[in-house]
CSV table of C-alpha atoms in Angstrom, one decimal:
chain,number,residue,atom,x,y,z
A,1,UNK,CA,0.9,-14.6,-34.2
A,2,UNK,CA,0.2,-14.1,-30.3
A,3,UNK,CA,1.4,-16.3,-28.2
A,4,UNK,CA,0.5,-17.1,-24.4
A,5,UNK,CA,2.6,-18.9,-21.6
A,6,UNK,CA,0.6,-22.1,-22.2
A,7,UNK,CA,1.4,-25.1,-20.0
A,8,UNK,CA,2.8,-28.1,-21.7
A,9,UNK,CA,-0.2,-30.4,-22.7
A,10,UNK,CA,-0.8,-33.7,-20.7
A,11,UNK,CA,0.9,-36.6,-22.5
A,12,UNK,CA,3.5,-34.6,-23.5
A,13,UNK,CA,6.8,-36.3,-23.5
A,14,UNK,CA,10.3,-34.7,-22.4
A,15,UNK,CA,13.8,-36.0,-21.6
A,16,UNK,CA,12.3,-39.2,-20.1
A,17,UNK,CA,9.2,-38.1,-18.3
A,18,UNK,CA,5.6,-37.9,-19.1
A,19,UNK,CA,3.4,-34.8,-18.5
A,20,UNK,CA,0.4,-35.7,-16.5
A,21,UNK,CA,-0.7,-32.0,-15.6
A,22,UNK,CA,0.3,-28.4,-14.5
A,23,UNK,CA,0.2,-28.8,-10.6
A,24,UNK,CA,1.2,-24.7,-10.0
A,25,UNK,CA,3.0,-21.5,-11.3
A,26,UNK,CA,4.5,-18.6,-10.7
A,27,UNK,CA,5.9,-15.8,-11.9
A,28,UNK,CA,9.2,-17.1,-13.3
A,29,UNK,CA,8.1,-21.4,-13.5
A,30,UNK,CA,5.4,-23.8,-14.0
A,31,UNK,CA,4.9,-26.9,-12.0
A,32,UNK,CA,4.3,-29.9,-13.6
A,33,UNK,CA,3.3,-33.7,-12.2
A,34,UNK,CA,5.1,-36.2,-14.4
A,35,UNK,CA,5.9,-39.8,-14.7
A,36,UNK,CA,9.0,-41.1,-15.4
A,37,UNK,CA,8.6,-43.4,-18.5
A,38,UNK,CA,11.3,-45.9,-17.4
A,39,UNK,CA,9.9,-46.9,-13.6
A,40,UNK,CA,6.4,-45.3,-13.6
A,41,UNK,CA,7.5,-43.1,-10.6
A,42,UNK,CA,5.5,-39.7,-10.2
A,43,UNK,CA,7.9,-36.4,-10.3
A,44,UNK,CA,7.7,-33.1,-10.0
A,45,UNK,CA,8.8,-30.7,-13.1
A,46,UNK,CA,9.8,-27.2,-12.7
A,47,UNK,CA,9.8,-25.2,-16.2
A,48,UNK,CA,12.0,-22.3,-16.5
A,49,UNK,CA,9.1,-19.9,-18.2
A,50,UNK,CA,9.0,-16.0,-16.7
A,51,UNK,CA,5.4,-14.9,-17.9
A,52,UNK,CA,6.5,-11.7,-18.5
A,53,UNK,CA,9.4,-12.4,-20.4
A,54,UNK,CA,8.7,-15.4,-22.6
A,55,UNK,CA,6.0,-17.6,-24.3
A,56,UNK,CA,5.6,-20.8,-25.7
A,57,UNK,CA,5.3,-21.2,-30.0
A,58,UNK,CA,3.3,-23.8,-31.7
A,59,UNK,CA,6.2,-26.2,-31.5
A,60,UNK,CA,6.3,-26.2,-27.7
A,61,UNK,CA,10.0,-23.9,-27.7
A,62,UNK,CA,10.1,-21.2,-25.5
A,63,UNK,CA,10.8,-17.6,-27.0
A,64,UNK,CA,11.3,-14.8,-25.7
A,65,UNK,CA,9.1,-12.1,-26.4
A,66,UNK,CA,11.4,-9.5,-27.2
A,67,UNK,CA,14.9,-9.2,-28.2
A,68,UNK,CA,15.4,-5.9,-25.2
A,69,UNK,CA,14.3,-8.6,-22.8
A,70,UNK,CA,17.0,-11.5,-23.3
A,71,UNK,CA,19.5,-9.8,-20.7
A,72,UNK,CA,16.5,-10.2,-18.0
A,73,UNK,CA,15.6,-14.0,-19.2
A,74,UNK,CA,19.4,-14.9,-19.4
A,75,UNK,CA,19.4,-13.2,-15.5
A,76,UNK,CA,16.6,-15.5,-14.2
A,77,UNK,CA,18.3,-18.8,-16.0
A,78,UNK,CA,21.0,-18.3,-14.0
A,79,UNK,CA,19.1,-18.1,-11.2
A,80,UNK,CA,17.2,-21.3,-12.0
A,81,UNK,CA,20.8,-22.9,-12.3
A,82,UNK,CA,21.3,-21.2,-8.9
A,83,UNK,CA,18.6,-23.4,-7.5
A,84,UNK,CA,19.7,-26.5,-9.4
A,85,UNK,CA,23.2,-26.2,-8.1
A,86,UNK,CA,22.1,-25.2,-4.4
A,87,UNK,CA,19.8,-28.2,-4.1
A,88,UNK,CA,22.4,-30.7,-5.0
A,89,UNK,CA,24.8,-29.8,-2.2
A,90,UNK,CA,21.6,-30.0,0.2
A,91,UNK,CA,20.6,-33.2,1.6
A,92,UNK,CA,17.9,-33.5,4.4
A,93,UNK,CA,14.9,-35.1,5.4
A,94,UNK,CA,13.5,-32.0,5.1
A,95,UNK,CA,14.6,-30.7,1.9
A,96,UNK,CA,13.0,-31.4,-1.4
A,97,UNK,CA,15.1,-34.0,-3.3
A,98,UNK,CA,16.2,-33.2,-6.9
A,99,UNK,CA,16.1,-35.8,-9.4
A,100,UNK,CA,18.1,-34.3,-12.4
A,101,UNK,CA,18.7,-31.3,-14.4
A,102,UNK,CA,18.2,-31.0,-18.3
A,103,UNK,CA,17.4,-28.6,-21.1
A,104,UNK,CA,14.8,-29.0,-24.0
A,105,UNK,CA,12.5,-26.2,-25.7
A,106,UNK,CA,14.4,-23.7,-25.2
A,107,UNK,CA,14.6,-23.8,-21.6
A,108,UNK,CA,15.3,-25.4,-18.1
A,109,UNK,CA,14.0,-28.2,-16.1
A,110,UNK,CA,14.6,-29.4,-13.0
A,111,UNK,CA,13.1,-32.5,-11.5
A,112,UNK,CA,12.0,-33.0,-7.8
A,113,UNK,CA,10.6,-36.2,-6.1
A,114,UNK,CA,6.8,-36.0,-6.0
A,115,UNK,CA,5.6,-36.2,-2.5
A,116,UNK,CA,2.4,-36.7,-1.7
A,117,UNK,CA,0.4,-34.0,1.2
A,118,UNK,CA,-0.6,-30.3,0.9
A,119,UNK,CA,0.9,-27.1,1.0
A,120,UNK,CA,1.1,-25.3,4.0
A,121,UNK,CA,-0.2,-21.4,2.4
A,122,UNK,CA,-3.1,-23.2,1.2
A,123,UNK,CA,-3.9,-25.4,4.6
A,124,UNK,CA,-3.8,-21.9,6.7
A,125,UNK,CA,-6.4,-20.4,4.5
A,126,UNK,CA,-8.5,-23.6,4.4
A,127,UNK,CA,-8.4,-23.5,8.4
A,128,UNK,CA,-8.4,-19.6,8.7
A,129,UNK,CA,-5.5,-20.1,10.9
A,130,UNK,CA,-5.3,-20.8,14.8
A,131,UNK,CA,-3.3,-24.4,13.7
A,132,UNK,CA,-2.3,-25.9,16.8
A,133,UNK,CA,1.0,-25.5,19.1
A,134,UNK,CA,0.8,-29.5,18.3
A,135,UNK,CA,0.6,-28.6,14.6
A,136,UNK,CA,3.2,-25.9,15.1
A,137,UNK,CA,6.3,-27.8,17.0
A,138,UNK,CA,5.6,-30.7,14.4
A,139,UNK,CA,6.2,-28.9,11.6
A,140,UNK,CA,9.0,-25.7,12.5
A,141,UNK,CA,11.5,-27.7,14.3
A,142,UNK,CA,12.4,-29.7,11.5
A,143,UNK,CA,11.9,-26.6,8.5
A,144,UNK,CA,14.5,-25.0,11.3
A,145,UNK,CA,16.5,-28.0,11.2
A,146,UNK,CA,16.8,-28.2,7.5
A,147,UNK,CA,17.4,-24.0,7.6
A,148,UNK,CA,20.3,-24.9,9.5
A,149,UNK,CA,21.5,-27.1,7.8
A,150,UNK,CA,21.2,-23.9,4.7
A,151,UNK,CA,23.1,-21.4,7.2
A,152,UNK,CA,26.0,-24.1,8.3
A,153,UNK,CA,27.1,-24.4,3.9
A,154,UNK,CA,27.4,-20.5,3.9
A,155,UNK,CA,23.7,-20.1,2.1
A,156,UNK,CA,20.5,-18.0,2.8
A,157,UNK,CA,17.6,-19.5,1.7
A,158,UNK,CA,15.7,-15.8,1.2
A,159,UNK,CA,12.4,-16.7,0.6
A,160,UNK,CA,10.5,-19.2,3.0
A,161,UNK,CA,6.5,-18.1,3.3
A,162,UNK,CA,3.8,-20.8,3.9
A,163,UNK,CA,3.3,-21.3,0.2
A,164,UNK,CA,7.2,-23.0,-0.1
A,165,UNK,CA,6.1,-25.2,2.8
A,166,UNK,CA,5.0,-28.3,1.9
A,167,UNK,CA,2.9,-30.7,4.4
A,168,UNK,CA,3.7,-34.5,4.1
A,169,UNK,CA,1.0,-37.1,6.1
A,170,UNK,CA,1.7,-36.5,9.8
A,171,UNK,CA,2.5,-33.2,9.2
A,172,UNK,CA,6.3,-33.9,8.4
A,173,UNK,CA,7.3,-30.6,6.1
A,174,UNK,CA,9.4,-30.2,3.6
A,175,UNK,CA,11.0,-26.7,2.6
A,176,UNK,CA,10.6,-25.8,-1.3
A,177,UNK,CA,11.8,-23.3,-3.6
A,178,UNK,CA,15.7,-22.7,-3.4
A,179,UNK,CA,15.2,-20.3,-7.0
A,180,UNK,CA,16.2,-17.1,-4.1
A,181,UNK,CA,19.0,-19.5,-2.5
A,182,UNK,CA,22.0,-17.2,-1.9
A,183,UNK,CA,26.0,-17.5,-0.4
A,184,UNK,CA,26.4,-15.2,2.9
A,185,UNK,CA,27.2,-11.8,1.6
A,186,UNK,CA,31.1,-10.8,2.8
A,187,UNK,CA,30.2,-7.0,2.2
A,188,UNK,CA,27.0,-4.6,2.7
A,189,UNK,CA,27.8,-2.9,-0.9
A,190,UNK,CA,26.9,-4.4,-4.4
A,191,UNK,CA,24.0,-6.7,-2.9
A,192,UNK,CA,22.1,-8.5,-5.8
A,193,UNK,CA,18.3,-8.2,-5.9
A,194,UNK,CA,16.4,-10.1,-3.7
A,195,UNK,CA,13.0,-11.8,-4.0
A,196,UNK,CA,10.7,-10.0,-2.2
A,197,UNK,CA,7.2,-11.3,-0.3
A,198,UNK,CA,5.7,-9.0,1.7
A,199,UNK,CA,4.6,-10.2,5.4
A,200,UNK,CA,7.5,-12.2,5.4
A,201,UNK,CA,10.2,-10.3,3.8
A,202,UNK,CA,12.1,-8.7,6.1
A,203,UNK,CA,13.1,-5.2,6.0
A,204,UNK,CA,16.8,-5.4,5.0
A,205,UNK,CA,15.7,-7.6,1.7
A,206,UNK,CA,14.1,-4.6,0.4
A,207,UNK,CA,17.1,-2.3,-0.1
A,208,UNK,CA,20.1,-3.6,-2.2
A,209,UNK,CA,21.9,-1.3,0.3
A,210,UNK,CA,20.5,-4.4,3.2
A,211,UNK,CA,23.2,-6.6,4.8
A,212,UNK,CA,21.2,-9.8,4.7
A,213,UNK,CA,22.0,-13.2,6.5
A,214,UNK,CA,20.7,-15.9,8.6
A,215,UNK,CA,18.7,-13.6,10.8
A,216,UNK,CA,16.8,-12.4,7.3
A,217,UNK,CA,15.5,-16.3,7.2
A,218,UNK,CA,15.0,-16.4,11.2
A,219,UNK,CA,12.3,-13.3,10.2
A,220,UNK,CA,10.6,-15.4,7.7
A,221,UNK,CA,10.6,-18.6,9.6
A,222,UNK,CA,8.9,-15.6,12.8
A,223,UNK,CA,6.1,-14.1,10.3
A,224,UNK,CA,5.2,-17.8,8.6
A,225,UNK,CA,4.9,-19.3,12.0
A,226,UNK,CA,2.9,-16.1,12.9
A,227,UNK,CA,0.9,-16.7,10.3
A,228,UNK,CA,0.0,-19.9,11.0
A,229,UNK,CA,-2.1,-18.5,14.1
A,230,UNK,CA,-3.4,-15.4,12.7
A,231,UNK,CA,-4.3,-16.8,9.5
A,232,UNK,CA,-3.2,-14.1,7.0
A,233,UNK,CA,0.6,-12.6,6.1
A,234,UNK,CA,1.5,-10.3,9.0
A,235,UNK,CA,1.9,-6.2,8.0
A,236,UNK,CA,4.6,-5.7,6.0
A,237,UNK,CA,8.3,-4.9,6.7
A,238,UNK,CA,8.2,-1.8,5.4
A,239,UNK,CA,5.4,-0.6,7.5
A,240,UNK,CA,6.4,-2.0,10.3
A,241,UNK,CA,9.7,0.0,9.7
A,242,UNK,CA,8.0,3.3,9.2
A,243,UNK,CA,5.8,2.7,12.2
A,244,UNK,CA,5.3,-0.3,13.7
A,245,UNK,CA,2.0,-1.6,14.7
A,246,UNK,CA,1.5,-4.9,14.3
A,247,UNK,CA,0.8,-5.9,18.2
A,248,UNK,CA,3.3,-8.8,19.6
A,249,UNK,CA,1.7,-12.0,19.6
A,250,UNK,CA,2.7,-12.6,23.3
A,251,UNK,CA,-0.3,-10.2,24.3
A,252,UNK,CA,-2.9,-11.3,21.2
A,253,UNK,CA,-2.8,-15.0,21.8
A,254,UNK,CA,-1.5,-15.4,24.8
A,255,UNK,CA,-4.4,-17.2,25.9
A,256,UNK,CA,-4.4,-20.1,23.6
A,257,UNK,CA,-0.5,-20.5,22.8
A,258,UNK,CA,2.2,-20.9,25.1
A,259,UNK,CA,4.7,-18.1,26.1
A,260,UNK,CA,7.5,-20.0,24.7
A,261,UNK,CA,6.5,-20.5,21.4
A,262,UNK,CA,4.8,-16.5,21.3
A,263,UNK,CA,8.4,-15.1,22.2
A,264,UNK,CA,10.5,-17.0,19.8
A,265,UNK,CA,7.6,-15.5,17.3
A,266,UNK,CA,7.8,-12.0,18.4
A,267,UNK,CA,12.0,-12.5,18.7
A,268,UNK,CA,11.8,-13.5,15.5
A,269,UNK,CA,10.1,-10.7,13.8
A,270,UNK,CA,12.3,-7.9,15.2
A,271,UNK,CA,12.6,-5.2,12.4
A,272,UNK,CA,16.2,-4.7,13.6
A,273,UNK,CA,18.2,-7.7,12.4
A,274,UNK,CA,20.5,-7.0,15.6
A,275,UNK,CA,17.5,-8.0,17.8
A,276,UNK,CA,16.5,-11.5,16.3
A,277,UNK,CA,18.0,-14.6,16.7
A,278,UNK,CA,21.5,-14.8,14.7
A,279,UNK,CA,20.6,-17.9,12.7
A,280,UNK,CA,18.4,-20.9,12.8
A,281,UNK,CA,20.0,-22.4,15.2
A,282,UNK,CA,19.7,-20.2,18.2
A,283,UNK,CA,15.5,-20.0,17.1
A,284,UNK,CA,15.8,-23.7,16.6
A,285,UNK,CA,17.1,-24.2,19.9
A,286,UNK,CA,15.1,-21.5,21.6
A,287,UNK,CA,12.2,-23.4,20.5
A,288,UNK,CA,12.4,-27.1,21.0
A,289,UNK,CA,14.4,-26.4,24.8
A,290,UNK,CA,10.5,-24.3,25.5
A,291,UNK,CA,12.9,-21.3,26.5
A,292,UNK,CA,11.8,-18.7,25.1
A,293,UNK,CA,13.2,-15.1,24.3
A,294,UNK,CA,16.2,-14.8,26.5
A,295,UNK,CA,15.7,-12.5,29.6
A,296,UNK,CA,18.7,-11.5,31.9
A,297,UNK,CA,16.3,-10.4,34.7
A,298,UNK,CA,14.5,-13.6,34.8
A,299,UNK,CA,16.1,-16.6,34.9
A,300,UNK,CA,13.2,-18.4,35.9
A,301,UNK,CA,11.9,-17.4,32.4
A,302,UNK,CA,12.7,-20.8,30.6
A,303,UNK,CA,11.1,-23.4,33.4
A,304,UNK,CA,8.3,-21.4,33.5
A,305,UNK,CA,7.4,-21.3,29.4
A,306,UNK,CA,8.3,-25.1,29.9
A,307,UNK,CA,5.6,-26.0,32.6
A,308,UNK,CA,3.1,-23.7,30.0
A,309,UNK,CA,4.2,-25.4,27.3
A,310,UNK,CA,3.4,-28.6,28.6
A,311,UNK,CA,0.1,-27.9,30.0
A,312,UNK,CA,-0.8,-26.3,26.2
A,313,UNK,CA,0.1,-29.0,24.7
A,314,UNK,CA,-2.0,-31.5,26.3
């Protein structure tokens, strides 16, 4: 008999929770919106359910679709325990909340507050970019503050991109996805595969040879920001590795953003992790105090991106 990933259907009933309808997917989960039976309150479901690995039977139970491929399922349970176990320790405004953990069909769920809003990958396509600087120091100050937050526990979050962005009303965010979440690396040998997006990626999360740590999130947090003007993913890491040119965004929109908020972009997205801010922190602070990329020849740098900055943001 052949058997697809098929969503669980509406009404269906686990642990304690309701299924109302699939809400997103991915390569490795489906998101459900549930209610909880008990207080009525509307959740968010995540399904442990790697397409190319599993499906679901006529009984609902999840089965994986070939006995050579239970090493790789077993692998990506461990990672959705990873996320289970990393979001539990984590508590900030900005962070998703997690509900409770259980098992049933086969698989994993884990259980999120539902918060109403929109996703960020989804509002920069609807606007075709060019979100404000209004927009923009609403939203990454506080995903910064909440990446701190990640980087002061020993933890690399490894895979922000618009799309794990979500927008609450007014713009307040809230940072998604922790199935990537990782402990700092004490060694550059023996590094366990990374999830990989290109645009936001950065180049050392490509290699299993890369050192990665809070400068590989202070990329991401550079290229989603970046993308939030331009509209579309920047070039890949890669690329930009073997020859880089993707032009900074101090000289492309320099006439509609200001200086400030360009440079901690461009600082951001150095290909050499040495170059980039250190950890969310230092962007976080570079941001919100309008100063900039440092520069030792120009002290007068930082009041100057601040006077800009104010005049752009009126």
């Amino acid at each position: 008999m052949e058997y697809s990933r098929d969503s669980l259907p509406p009404g269906t009933v686990i642990d304690c929770y309701s299924i109302i309808k699939v809400i997103g997917s991915g390569g490795f989960s489906l998101i459900y919106l549930a209610a909880d039976e008990d207080t009525q309150d509307q959740v968010v479901i995540k399904e442990h359910l790697p397409k190319k690995l599993a499906v679901r039977d006529e009984h609902m139970q999840v089965q994986i679709r070939e006995d050579s491929l239970r090493e790789s399922f077993n692998s990506g349970r461990k990672l959705f325990y990873q996320e289970v176990k990393a979001l539990a320790t984590l508590r900030h405004p900005n962070i998703v909340n997690v509900r409770t953990f259980f098992l049933a069909n086969n698989t994993s769920y884990l259980v999120m507050d539902y918060e109403h809003g929109k996703n960020l990958g989804s509002y920069i396509k609807k606007r075709k970019g060019y979100l404000s600087t209004t927009f923009i120091m609403t939203v990454f100050p506080a995903v910064l503050d909440a990446l701190n937050l990640i980087h002061s526990q020993g933890k690399l979050h490894l895979d922000i991109k618009p799309s794990n962005i979500h927008l609450r009303p007014g713009g307040d965010p809230l940072l998604l996805d922790f199935g990537a979440v990782h402990q700092f690396p004490t060694t550059r040998s023996r590094q366990s595969a990374q999830v990989v997006t290109p645009g936001f990626a950065p180049v050392e999360q490509y290699y299993s040879s890369g050192y990665v740590g809070p400068w590989s999130d202070v990329y991401a947090m550079g290229a989603t920001m970046r993308a939030c003007i331009e509209g579309k993913p920047p070039p890949s890491a890669i690329e930009r590795h073997a020859k880089d040119q993707m032009k900074p965004a101090t000289e492309m929109f320099k006439r509609r953003y200001p200086a400030h908020l360009l440079e901690v972009i461009d600082w951001a997205m150095e290909v050499d992790p040495l170059l980039r801010p250190q950890d969310a922190g230092t962007m976080l602070d570079a941001l919100v105090e309008y100063k900039g990329r440092p520069f030792e020849t120009n002290s007068s740098e930082p009041e100057q991106n601040k006077e800009q900055a104010k005049e752009n943001d009126v």
